[in-house]
CSV table of C-alpha atoms in Angstrom, one decimal:
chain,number,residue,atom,x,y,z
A,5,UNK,CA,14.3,80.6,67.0
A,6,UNK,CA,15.7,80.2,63.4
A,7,UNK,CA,16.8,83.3,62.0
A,8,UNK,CA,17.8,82.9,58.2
A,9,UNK,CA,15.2,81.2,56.3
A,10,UNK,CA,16.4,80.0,53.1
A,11,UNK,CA,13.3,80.0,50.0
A,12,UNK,CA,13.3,78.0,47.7
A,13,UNK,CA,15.1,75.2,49.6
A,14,UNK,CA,15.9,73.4,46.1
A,15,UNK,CA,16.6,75.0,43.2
A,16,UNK,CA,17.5,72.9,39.4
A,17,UNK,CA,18.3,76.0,36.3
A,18,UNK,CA,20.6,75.3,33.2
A,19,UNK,CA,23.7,76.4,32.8
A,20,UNK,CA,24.2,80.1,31.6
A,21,UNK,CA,20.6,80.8,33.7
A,22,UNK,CA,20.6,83.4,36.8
A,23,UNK,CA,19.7,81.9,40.6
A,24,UNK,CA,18.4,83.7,42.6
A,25,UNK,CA,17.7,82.9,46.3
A,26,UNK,CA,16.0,84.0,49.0
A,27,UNK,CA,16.3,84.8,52.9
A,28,UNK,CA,14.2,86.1,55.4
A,29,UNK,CA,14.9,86.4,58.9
A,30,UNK,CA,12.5,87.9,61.8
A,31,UNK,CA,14.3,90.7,64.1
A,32,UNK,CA,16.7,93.1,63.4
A,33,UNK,CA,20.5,92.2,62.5
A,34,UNK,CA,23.4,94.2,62.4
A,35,UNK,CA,24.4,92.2,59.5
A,36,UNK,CA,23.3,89.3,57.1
A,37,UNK,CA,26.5,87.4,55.2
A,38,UNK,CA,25.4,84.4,52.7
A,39,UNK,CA,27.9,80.9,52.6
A,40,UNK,CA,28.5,78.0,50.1
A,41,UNK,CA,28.8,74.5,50.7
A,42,UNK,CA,30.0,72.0,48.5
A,43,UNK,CA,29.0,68.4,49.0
A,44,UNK,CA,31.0,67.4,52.1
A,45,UNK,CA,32.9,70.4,52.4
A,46,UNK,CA,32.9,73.1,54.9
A,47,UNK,CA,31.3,76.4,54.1
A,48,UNK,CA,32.8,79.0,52.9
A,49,UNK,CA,32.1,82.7,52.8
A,50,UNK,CA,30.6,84.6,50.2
A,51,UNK,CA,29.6,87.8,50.9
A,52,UNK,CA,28.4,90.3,54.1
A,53,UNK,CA,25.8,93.1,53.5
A,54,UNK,CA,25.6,95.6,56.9
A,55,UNK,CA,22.2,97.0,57.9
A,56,UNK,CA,23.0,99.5,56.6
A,57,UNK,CA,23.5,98.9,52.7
A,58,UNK,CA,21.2,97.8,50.3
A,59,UNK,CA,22.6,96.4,47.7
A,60,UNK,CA,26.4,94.9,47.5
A,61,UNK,CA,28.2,93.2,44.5
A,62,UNK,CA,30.8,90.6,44.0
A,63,UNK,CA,31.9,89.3,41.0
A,64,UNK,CA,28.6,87.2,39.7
A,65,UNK,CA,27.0,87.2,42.9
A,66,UNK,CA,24.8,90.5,44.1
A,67,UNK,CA,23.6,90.8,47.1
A,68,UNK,CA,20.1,92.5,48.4
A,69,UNK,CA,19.2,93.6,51.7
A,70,UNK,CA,15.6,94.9,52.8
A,71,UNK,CA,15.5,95.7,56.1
A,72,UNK,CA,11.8,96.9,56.0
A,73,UNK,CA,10.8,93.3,54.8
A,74,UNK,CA,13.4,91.2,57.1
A,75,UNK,CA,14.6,89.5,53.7
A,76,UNK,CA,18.0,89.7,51.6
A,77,UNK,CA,18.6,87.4,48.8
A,78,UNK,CA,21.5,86.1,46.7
A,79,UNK,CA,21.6,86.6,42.7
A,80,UNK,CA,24.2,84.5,40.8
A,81,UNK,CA,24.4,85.7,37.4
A,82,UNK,CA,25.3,83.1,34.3
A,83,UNK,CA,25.6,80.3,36.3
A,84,UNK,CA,28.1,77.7,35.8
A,85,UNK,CA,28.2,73.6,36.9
A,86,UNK,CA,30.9,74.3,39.7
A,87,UNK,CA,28.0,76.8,41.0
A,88,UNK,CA,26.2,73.5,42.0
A,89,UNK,CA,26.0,73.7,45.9
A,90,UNK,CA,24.3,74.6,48.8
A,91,UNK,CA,23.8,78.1,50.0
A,92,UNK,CA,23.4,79.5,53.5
A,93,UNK,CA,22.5,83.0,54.8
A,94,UNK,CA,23.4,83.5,58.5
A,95,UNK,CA,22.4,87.0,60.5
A,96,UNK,CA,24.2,88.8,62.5
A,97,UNK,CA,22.3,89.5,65.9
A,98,UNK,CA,22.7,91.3,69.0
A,99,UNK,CA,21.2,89.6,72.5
A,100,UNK,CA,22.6,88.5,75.8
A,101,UNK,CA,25.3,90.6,76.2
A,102,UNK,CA,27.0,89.1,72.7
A,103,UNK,CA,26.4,89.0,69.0
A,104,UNK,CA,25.8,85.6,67.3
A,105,UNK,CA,25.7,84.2,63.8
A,106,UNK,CA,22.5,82.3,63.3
A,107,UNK,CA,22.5,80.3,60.3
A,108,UNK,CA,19.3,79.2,58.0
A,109,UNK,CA,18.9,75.2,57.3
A,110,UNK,CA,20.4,76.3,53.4
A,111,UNK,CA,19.4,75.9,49.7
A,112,UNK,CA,20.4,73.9,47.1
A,113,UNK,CA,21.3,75.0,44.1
A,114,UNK,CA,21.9,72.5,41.2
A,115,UNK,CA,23.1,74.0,38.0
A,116,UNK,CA,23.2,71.5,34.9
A,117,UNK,CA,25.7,71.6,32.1
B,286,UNK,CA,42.1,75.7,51.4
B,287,UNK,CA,40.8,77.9,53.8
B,288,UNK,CA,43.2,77.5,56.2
B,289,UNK,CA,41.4,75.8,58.6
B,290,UNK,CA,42.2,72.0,58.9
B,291,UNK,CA,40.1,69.4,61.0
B,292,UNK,CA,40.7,65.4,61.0
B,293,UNK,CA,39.6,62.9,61.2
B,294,UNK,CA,37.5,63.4,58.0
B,295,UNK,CA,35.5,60.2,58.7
B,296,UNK,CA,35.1,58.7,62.5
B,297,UNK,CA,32.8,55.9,63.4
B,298,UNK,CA,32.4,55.2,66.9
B,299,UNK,CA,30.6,52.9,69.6
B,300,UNK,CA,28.0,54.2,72.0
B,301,UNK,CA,30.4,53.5,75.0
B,302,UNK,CA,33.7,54.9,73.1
B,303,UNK,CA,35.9,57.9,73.8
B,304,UNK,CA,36.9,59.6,70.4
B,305,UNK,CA,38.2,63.4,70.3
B,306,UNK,CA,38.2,66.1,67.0
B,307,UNK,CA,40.6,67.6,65.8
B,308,UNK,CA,40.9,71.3,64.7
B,309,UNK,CA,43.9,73.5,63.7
B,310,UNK,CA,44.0,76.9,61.9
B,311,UNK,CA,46.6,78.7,60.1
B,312,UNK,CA,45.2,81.9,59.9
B,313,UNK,CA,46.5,83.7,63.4
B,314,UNK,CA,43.0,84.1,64.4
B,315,UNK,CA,42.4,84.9,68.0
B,316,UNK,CA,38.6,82.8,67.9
B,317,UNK,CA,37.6,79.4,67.0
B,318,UNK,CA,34.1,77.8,66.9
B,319,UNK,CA,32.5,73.8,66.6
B,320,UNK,CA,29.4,73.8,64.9
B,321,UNK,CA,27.0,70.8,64.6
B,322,UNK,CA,25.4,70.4,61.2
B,323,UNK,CA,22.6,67.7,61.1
B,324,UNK,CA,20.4,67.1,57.9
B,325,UNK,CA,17.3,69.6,57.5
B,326,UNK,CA,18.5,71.9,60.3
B,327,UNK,CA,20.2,74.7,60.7
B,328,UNK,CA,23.8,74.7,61.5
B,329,UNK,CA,23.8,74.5,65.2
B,330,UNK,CA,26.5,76.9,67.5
B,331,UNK,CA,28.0,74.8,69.8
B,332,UNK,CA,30.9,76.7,71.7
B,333,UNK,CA,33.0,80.0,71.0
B,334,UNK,CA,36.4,80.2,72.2
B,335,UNK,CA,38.2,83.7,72.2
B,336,UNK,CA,41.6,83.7,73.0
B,337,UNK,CA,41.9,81.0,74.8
B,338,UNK,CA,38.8,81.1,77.0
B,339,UNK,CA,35.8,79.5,76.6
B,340,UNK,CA,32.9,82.8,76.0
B,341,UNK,CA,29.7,80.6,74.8
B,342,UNK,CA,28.3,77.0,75.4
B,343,UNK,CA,25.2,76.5,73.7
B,344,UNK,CA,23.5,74.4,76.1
B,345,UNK,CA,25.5,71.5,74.7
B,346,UNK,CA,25.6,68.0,76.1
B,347,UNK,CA,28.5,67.2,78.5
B,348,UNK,CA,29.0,64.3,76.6
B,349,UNK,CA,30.8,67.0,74.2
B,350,UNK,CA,33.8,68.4,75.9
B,351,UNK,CA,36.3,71.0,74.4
B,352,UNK,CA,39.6,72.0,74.7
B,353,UNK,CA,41.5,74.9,73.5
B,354,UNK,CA,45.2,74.6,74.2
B,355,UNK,CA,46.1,77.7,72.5
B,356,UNK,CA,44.5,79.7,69.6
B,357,UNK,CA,45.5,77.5,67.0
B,358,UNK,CA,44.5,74.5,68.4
B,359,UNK,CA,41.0,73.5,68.9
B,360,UNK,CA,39.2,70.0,70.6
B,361,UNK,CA,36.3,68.4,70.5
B,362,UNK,CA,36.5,65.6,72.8
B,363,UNK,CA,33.6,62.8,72.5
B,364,UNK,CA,32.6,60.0,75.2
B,365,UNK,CA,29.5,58.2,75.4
B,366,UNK,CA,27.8,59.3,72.3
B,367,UNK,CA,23.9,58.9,71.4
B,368,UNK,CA,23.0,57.5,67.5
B,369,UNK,CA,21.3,61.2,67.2
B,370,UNK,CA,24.8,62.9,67.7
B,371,UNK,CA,25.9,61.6,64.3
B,372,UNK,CA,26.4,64.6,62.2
B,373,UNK,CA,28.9,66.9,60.2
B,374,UNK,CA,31.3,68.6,62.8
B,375,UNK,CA,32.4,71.7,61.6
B,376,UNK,CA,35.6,74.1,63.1
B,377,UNK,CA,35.6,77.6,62.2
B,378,UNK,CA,38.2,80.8,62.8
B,379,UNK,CA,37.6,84.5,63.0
B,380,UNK,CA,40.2,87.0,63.6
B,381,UNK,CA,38.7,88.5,66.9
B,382,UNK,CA,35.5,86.8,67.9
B,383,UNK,CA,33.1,89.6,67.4
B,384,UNK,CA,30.6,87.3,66.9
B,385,UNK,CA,28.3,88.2,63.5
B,386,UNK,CA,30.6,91.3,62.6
B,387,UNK,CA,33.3,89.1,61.2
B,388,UNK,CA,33.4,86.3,58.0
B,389,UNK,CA,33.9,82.6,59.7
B,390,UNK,CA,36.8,80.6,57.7
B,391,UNK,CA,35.5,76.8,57.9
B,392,UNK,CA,37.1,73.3,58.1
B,393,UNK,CA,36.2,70.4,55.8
B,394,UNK,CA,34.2,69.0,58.4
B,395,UNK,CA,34.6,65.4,60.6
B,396,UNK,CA,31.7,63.3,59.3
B,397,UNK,CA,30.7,61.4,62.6
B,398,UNK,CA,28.4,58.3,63.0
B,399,UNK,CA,27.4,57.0,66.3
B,400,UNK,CA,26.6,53.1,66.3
């Protein structure tokens, strides 16, 4: 079953505006990293918050991580055009002898100048 | 760049073809990855290869065959395709293969359509 659950799926704020997205995710991970895409492009990483942390920063982006409530989500402060893209968070979870990456369908975020 | 290079960028193919995928990363990683990514759904995990050996297969069609030559080099080889395989074909790296411990490194992607 899905894992990362992206919310809202589509997302339109003005330039300058925060974005903030959300991810929930239904059994425990080990850790939850969040991924851009640009139109047509590959996916590139972001950030990775472990279990373990709650809150992690990076530049404009800050990352949340509430593992009581299965959900993390994705803050980008003063946006900016070249912002515009979709966003993916992708959990970290242990079963059948391995860990996996499982990946959410992603958001998109359109920022306008 | 991320280091990771796939081509072709664009392939179209017939149903009865034989195409392959290309993937090549300059990163010394020890583990590359093909993903599927089809609209409105999750990016799908196809296989894992970690140094050298195949270690997952996601139930995958054996209409998809890979090949991994060495850890640099990494194939997706296509033969008798369905119209529903047309999707976004990613390649990713990670430096050991731990699975959702490490940060995946992405290609651009081989935009495929099946006719």
């Amino acid at each position: 079953s899905q894992q990362g659950e992206e919310d809202p799926q589509a997302l339109s704020i003005q330039e300058g505006e925060n974005a903030t997205m959300n991810c929930s995710y239904k059994t425990s991970i080990n850790n939850l990293q969040w991924y851009r895409q640009n139109s047509g492009r590959g996916l590139v990483h972001l950030i990775l918050i472990r279990s373990n942390e709650r809150e992690k920063h990076s530049g404009r982006l800050r990352v949340t991580l509430d593992t009581s409530k299965k959900s993390s989500s994705l803050l980008i402060t003063a946006s900016r055009a070249a912002d515009t893209a979709s966003y993916f968070c992708a959990a970290a979870l242990y079963g059948g002898g391995s860990e996996k990456l499982v990946f959410g369908k992603g958001m998109k975020l359109t920022v306008n100048p | 760049e991320t280091g990771v290079t796939q081509t072709p960028r664009h392939l179209v193919m017939g149903m009865t073809n034989k195409k392959s995928l290309k993937c090549e990363q300059h990163l010394g990683h020890n583990a590359m990855y093909w993903y599927k990514q089809s609209a409105k759904k999750p990016l799908e995990l196809m296989f894992v290869y970690s140094l050298e050996e195949r270690v997952e297969n996601n139930s995958v069609p054996s209409r998809f065959s890979p090949e991994c030559p060495n850890s640099s080099h990494l194939f997706l080889h296509l033969h008798t395709l369905q119209p529903e395989d047309s999707a976004l074909y990613l390649c990713a790296s990670s430096q050991d293969g731990q699975g959702g411990n490490e940060k995946l490194f992405f290609g651009s992607g081989t935009q495929l359509s099946v006719l």
